[in-house]
Short mmCIF file of C-alpha atoms in Angstrom, two decimals:
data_model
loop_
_atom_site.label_atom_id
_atom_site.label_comp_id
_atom_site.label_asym_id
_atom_site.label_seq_id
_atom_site.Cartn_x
_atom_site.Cartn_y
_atom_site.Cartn_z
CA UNK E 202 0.00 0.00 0.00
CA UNK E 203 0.80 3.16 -0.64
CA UNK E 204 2.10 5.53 2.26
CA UNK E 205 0.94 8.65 0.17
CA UNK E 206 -2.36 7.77 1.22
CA UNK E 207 -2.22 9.08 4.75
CA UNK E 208 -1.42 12.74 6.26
CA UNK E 209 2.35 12.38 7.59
CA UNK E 210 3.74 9.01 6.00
CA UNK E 211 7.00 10.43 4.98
CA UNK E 212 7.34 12.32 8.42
CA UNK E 213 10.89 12.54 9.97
CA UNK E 214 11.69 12.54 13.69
CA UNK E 215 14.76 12.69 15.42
CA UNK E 216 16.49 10.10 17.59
CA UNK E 217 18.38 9.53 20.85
CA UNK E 218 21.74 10.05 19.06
CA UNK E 219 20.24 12.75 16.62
CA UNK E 220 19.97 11.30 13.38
CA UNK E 221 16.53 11.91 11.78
CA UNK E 222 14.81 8.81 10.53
CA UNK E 223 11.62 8.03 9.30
CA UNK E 224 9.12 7.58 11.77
CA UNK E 225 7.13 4.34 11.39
CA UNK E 226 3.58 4.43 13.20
CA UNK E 227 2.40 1.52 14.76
CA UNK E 228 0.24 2.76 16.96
CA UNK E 229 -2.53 2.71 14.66
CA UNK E 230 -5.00 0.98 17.25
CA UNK E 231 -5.50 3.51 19.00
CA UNK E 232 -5.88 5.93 16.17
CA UNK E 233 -4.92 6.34 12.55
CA UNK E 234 -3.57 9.43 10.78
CA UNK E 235 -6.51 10.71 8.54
CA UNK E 236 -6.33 10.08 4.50
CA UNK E 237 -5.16 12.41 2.30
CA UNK E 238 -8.15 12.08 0.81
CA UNK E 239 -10.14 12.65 3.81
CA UNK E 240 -8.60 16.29 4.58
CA UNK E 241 -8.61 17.28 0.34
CA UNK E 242 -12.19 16.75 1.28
CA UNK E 243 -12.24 18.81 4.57
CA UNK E 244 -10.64 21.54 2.89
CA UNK E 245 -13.00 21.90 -0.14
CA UNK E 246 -15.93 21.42 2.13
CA UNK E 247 -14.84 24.58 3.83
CA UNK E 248 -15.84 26.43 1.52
CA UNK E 249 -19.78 25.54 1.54
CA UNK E 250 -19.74 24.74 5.14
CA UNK E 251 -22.60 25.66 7.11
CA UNK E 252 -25.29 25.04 9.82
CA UNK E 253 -26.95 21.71 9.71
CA UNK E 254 -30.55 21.45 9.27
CA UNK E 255 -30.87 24.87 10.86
CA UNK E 256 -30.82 27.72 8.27
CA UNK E 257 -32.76 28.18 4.10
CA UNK E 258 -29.59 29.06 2.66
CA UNK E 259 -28.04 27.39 0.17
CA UNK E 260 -25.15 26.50 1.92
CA UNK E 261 -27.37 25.07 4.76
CA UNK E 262 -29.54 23.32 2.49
CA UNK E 263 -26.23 21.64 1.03
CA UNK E 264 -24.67 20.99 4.58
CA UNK E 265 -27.61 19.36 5.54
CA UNK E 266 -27.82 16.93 2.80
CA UNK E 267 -24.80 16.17 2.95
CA UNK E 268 -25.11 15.08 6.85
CA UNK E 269 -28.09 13.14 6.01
CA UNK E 270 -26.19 11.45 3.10
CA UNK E 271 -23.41 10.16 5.40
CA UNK E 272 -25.81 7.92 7.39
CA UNK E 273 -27.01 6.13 4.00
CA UNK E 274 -23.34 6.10 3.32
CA UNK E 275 -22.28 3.77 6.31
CA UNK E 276 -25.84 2.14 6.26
CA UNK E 277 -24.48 0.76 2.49
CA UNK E 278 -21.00 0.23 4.19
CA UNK E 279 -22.21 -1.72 7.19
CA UNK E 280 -25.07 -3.77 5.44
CA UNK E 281 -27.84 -2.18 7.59
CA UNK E 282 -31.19 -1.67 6.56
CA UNK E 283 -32.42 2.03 6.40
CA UNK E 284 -36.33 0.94 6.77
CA UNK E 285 -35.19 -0.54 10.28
CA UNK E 286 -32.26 0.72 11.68
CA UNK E 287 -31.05 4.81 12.15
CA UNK E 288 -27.85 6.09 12.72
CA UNK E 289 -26.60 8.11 14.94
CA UNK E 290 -23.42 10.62 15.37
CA UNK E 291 -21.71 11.31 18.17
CA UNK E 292 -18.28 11.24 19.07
CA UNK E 293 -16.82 8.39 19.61
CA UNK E 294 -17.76 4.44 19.91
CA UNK E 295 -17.23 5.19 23.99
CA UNK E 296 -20.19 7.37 23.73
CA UNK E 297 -22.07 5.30 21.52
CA UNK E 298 -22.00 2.42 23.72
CA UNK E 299 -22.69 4.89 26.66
CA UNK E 300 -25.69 5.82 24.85
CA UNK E 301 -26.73 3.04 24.13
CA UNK E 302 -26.84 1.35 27.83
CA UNK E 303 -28.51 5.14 28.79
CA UNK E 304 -31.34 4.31 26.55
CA UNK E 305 -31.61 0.39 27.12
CA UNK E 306 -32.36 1.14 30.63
CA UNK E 307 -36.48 0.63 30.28
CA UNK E 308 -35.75 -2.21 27.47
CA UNK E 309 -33.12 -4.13 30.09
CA UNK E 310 -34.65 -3.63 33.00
CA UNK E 311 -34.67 -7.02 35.09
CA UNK E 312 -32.66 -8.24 32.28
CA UNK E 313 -28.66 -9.62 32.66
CA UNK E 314 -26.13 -7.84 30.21
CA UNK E 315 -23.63 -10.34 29.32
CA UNK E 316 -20.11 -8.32 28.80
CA UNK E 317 -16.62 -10.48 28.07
CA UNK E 318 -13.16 -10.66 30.25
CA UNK E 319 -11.69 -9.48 26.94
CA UNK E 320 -13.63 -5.86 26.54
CA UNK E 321 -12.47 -2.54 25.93
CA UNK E 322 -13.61 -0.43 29.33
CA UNK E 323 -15.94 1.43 27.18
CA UNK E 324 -17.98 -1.73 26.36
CA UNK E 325 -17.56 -2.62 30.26
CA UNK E 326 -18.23 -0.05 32.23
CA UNK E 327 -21.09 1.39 31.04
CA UNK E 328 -23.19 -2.12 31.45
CA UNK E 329 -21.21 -2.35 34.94
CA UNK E 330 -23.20 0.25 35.99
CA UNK E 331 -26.38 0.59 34.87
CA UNK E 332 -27.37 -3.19 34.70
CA UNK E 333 -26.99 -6.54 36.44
CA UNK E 334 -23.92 -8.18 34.63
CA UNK E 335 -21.83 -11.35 34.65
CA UNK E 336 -18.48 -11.78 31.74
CA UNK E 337 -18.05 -14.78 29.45
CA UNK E 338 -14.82 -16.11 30.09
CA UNK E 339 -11.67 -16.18 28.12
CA UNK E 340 -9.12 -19.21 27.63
CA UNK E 341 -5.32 -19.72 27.96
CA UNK E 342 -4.56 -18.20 24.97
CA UNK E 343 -7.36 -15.49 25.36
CA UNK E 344 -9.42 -16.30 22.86
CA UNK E 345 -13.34 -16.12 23.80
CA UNK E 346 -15.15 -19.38 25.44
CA UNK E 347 -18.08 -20.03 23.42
CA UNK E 348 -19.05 -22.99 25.46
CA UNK E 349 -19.07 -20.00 28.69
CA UNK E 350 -21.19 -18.55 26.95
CA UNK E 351 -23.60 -20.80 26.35
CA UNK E 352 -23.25 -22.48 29.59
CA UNK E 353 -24.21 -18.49 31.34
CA UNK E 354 -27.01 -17.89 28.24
CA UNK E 355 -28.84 -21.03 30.16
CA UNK E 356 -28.16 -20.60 33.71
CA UNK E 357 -29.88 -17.37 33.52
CA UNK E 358 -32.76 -19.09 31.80
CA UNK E 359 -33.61 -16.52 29.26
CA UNK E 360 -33.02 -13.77 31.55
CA UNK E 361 -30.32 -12.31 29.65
CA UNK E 362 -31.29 -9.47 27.31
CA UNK E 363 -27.77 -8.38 25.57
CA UNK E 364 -24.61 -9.78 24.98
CA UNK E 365 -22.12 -7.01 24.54
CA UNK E 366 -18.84 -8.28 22.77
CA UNK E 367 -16.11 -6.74 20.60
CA UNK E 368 -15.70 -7.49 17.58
CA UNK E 369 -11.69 -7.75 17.42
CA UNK E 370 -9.77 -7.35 20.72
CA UNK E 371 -7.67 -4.22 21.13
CA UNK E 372 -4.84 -5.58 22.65
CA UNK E 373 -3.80 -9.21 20.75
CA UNK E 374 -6.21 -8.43 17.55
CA UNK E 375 -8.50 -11.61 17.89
CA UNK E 376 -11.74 -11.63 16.00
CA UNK E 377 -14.51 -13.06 17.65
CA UNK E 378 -16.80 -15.09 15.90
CA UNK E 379 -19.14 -12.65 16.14
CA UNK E 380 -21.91 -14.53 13.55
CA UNK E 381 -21.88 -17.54 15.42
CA UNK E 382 -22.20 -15.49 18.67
CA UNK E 383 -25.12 -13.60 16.97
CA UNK E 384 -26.93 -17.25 16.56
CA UNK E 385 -26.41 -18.15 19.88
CA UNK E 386 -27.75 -15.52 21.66
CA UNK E 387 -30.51 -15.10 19.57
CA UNK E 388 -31.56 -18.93 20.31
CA UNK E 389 -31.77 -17.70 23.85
CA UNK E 390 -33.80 -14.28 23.38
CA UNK E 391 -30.79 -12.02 23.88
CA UNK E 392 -29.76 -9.58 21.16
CA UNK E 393 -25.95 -8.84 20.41
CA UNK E 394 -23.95 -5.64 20.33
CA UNK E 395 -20.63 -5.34 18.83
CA UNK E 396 -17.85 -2.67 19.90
CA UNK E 397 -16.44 -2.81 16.02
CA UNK E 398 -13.98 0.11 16.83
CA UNK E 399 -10.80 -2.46 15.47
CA UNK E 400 -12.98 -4.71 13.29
CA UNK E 401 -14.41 -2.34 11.01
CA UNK E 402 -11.23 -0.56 9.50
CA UNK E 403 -9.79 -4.10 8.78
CA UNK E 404 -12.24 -6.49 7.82
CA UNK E 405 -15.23 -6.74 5.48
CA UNK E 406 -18.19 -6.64 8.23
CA UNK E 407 -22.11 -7.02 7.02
CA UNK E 408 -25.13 -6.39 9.56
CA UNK E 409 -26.40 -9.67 7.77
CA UNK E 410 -30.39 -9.24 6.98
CA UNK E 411 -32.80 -8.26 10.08
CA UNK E 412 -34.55 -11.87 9.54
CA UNK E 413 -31.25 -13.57 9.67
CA UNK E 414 -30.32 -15.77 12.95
CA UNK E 415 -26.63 -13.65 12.46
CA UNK E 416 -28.19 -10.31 12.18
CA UNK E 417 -25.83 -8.20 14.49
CA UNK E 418 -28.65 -6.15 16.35
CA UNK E 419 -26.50 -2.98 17.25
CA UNK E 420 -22.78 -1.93 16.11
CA UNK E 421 -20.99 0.71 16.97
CA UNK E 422 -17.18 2.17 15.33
CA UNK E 423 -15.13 5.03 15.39
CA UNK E 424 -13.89 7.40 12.65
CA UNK E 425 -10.74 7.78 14.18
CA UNK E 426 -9.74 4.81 13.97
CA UNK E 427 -9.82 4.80 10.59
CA UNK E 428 -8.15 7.50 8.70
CA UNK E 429 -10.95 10.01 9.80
CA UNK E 430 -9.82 11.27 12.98
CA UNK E 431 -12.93 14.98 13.06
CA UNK E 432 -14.12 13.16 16.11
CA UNK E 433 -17.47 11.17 15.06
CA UNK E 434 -18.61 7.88 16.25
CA UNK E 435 -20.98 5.90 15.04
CA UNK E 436 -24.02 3.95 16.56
CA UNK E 437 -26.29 1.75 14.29
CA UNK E 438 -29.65 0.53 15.84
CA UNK E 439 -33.10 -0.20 15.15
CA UNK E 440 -35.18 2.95 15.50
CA UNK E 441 -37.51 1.48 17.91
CA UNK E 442 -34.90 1.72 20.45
CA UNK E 443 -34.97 5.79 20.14
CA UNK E 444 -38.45 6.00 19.87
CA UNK E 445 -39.42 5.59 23.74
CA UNK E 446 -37.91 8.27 26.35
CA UNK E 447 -35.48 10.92 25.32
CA UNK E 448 -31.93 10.96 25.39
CA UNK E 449 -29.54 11.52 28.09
CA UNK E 450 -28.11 14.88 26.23
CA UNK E 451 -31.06 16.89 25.68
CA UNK E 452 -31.20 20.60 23.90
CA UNK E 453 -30.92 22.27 20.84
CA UNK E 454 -31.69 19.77 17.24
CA UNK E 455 -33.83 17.01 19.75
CA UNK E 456 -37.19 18.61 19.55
CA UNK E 457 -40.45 19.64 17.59
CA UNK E 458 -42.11 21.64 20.42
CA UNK E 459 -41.26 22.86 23.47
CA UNK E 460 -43.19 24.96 25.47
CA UNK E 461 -42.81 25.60 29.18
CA UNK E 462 -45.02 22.73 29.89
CA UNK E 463 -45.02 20.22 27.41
CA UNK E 464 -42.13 19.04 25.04
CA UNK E 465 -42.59 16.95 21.82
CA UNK E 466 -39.37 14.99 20.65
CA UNK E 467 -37.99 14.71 17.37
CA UNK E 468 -38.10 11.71 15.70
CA UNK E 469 -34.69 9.72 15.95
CA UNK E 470 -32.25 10.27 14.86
CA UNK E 471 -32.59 13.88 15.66
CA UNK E 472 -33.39 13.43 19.80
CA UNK E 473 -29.97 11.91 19.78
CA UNK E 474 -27.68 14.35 18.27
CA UNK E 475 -28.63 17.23 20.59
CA UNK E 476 -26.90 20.50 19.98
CA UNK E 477 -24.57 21.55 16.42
CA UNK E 478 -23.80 18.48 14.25
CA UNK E 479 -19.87 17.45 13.64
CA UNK E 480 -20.72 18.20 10.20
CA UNK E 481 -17.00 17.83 9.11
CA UNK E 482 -16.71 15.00 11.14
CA UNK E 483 -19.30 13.52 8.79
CA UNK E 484 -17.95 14.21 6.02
CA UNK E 485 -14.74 13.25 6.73
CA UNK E 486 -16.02 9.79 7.78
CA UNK E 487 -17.91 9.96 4.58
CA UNK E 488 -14.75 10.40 2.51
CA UNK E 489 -12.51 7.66 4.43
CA UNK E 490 -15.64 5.20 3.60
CA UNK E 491 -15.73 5.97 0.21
CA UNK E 492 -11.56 5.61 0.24
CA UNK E 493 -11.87 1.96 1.73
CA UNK E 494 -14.32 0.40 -0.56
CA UNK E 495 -12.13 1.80 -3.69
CA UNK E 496 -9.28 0.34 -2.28
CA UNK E 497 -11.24 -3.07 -1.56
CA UNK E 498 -11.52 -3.87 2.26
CA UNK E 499 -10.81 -7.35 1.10
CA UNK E 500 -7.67 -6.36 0.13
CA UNK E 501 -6.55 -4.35 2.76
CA UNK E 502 -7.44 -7.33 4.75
CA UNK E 503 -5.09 -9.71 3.60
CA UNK E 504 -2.46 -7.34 3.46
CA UNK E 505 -2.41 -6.57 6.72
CA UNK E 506 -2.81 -10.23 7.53
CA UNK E 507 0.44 -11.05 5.60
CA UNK E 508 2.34 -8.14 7.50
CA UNK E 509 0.81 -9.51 10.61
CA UNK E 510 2.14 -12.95 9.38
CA UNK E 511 5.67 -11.52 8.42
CA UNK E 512 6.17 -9.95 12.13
CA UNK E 513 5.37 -12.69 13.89
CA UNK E 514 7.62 -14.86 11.87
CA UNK E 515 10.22 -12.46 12.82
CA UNK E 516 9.39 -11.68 16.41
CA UNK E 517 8.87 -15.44 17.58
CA UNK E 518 12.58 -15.99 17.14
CA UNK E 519 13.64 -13.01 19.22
CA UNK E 520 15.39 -13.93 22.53
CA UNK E 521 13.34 -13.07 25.74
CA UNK E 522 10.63 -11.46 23.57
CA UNK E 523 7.38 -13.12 24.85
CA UNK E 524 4.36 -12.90 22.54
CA UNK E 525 0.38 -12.61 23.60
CA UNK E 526 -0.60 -14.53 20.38
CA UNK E 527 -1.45 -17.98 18.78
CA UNK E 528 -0.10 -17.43 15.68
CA UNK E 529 -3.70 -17.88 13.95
CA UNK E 530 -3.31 -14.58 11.66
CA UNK E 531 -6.45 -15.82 9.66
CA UNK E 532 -8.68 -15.07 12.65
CA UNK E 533 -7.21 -11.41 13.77
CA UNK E 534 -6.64 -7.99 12.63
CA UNK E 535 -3.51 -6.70 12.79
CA UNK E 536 -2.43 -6.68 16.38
CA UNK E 537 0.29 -7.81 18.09
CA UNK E 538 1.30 -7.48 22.27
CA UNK E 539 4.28 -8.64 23.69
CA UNK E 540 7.12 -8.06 26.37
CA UNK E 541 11.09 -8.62 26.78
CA UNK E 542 12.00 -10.66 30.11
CA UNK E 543 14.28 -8.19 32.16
CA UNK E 544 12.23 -4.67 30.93
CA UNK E 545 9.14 -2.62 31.99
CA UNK E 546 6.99 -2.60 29.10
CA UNK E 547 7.66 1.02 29.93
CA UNK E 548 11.27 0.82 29.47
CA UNK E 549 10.86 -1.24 26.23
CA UNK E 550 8.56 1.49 24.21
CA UNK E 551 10.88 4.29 25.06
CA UNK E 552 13.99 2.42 23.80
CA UNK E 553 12.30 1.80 20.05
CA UNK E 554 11.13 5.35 20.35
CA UNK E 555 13.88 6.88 21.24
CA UNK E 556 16.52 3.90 19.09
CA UNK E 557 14.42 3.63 16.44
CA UNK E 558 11.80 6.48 15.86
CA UNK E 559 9.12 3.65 16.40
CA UNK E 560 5.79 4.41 17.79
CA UNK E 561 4.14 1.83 19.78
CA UNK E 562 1.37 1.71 23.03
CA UNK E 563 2.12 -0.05 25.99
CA UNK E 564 0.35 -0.63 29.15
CA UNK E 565 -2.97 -2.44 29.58
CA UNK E 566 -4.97 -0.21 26.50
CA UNK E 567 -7.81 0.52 28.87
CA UNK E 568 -8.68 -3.41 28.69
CA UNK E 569 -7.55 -4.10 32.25
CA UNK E 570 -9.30 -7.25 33.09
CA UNK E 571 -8.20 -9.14 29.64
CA UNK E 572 -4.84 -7.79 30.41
CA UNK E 573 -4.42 -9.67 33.91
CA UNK E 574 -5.75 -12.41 32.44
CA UNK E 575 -3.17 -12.57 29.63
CA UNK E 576 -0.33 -11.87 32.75
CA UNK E 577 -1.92 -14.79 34.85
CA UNK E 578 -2.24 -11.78 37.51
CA UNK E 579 -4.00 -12.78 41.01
CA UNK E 580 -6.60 -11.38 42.88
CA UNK E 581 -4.00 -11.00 45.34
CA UNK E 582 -1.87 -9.12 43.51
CA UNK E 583 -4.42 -7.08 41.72
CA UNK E 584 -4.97 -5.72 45.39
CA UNK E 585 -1.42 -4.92 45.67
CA UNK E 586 -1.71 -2.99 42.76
CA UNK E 587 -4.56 -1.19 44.11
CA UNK E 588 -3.18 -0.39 47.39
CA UNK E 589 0.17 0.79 46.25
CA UNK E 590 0.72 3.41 43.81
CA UNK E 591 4.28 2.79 43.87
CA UNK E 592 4.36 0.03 42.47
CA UNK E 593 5.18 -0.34 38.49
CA UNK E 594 2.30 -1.46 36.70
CA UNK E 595 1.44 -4.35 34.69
CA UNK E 596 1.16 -3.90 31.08
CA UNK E 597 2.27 -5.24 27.26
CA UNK E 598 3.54 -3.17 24.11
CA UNK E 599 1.45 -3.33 21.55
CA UNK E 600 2.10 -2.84 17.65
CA UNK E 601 -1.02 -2.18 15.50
CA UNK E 602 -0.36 -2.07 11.54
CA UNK E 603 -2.78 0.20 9.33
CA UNK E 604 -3.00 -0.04 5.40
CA UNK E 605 0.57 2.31 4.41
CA UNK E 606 2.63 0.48 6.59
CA UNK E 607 5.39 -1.92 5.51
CA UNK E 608 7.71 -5.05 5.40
CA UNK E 609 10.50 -2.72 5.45
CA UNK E 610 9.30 -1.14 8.91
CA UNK E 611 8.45 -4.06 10.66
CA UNK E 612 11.42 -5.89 9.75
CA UNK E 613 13.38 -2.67 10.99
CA UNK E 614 11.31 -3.23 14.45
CA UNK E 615 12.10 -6.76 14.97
CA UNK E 616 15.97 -6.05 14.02
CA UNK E 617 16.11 -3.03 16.61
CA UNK E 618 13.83 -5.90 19.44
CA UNK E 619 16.87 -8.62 18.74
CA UNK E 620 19.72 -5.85 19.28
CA UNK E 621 18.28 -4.85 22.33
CA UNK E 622 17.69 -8.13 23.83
CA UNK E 623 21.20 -9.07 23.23
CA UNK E 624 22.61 -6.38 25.95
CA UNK E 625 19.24 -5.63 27.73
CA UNK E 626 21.36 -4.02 30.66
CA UNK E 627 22.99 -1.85 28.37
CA UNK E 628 20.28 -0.01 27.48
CA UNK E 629 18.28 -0.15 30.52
CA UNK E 630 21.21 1.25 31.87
CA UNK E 631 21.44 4.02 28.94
CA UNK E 632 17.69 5.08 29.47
CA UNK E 633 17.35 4.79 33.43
CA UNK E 634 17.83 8.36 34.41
CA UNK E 635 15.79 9.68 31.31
CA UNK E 636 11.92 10.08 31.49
CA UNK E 637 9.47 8.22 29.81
CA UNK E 638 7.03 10.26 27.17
#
């Protein structure tokens, strides 16, 4: 793939002995640069932009359509049905999901909400605290227990009223079989949300039809993550589920009367987008959309499944590196966690920052309960952790490949891993006084 796609693929940064390099991003999981195409778009939109379905003008008028087009834009991309299902913009896929337990309260109530050990907080939390919940288990390898599932779906004898599951896990990559998943529950009365934030910008994903036993009920994503990042989320549900109740941001855009006694609601979408659009957001989502499908999502897929392949290759031959993966690239998106015996996972992403002009994440990637699982932490020393600041904190380093990046990069990453686990004290030594950024 080309790196002229993206904003800043030829960027140069400077390293620990002052030599500029180029600087290889693989930190892509949490967020992507934007397309090129993307901000061409921004920047022509500027001149036409204007207030969304607020003003007669004809830059309004044009705005507006445009801001309604981008919902039958990812409708098309996601396989949803615009008779049944609305979209809605917001943020990020953390609000979306917070949204969506807000207004699931009535539909859930009595109900269990099934979450996973291997969630993102953001499709944890918010069903933490708002619901009575209980977590399918993961196995050795941390891979999702299907038979857990089950085995919970029937102890709470129909009880349960959503499973909430990710579709790709943010710190090894795993894809869940989410279809299979969507059966299951469905045999049991519960309905199936997917976080897609990592699965979407890698892998060909379809809604399926509403009549379909792997119809995926509600899905939510985030333009950041890829090559979008105006700050828009995305939330795909059926409308019944706005049409009840009002939302938990309430204002400007949500109504069609209000006096001081008596308020009538817009129709959903609307009542959940209160106050000014992210029109550019939109549009920039729009744009990255339209960028995907030319470039075939298939075929970004397996390219990045062959770089994933090519890494791991590399890295499982590194001394003391110790990999969070079962090798099965055909069921994950690009993501790979690992650690070096003898440094912090703190001390390891400085050094190929700071050696090698290589971004990477480390820590637990707000996915703290998968992460101790992964570690084999204890209760016991979960408290620990808890009750002492002081102490360092668990945690992996992640790499996360997007569409521009390439063999020559990751083979530079695994070269610079090998070097430094041949003199680890060397450079722990060479880095122990300096701060970590």
């Amino acid at each position: 793939m080309d790196k002229n796609l993206i904003v800043g693929g030829n960027s140069l940064v400077r390293l620990e002995n002052g030599n500029l390099v180029n600087y290889i991003n693989f930190d892509n999981a949490a967020t992507t640069p934007p397309f090129q195409s993307v901000l061409n778009e921004i920047v022509d939109f500027s001149n036409i932009y204007s207030s969304v379905h607020r003003g007669t003008g004809y830059k309004s008028i044009i705005s507006s359509m445009i801001y309604d087009e981008g919902r039958e834009i990812v409708l098309n991309f996601v396989g949803g049905n615009k008779e049944y299902h609305t979209v809605v913009f917001l943020k990020n896929t953390t609000e979306c999901i917070n949204k969506l337990s807000y207004r699931l309260q009535d539909t859930l109530k009595d109900k269990v909400v099934l979450s996973t050990y291997m969630e993102h907080h953001s499709n944890l939390l918010p069903w933490k605290y708002r619901f009575t919940t209980d977590y399918i288990e993961v196995d050795s390898m941390g891979r999702l227990c299907l038979e857990d599932l089950e085995f919970k779906l029937k102890l709470y004898k129909g009880k349960v009223g959503l499973v909430a599951v990710t579709g790709a896990s943010n710190v090894t990559g795993y894809i869940n079989p989410i279809y299979d998943i969507a059966r299951i529950c469905h045999s049991y009365g519960a309905k199936i949300l997917v976080d897609g934030a990592q699965l979407i910008p890698h892998n060909h994903f379809d809604m399926k039809p509403i009549d379909s036993p792997e119809h995926i009920d509600y899905i939510a994503f985030s333009a950041h993550k890829m090559y979008a990042p105006f700050g828009t989320g995305v939330l795909i549900a059926p409308k019944n589920t706005f049409e009840k109740g009002f939302s938990e941001h309430i204002g400007g855009g949500t109504i069609k009367f209000v006096s001081i006694k008596d308020t009538i609601w817009a129709d959903p979408p609307e009542k959940e987008e209160a106050g000014t659009p992210n029109l550019m957001g939109v549009v920039a989502l729009s744009t990255s959309i339209k960028t995907l499908q030319n470039l075939n999502i298939q075929n970004i897929e397996e390219y990045e499944r062959n770089l994933t392949k090519y890494a791991l290759d590399l890295l499982k031959n590194i001394p003391q590196l110790i990999l969070y993966d079962d090798m099965n690239v055909e069921e994950k998106v690009s993501i790979i966690s690992f650690n070096m015996e003898g440094l912090n996972h703190d001390e390891l992403a400085t050094m190929l920052a700071r050696e090698g002009g290589i971004a990477v994440r480390n820590g637990c990637f707000c996915a703290q309960p998968y992460v101790q699982r992964l570690l084999k932490i204890s209760d016991e020393d979960m408290k620990k952790y808890m009750n002492d600041e002081s102490l360092l904190r668990p945690g992996l380093v992640r790499i996360s490949f997007g569409l521009y990046n390439d063999y020559n990069e990751v083979y530079l990453l695994a070269y610079l891993l090998n070097e430094i686990s041949k003199d680890i004290e060397f450079y722990k030594n060479k880095y122990r006084n300096s701060p970590f950024y």
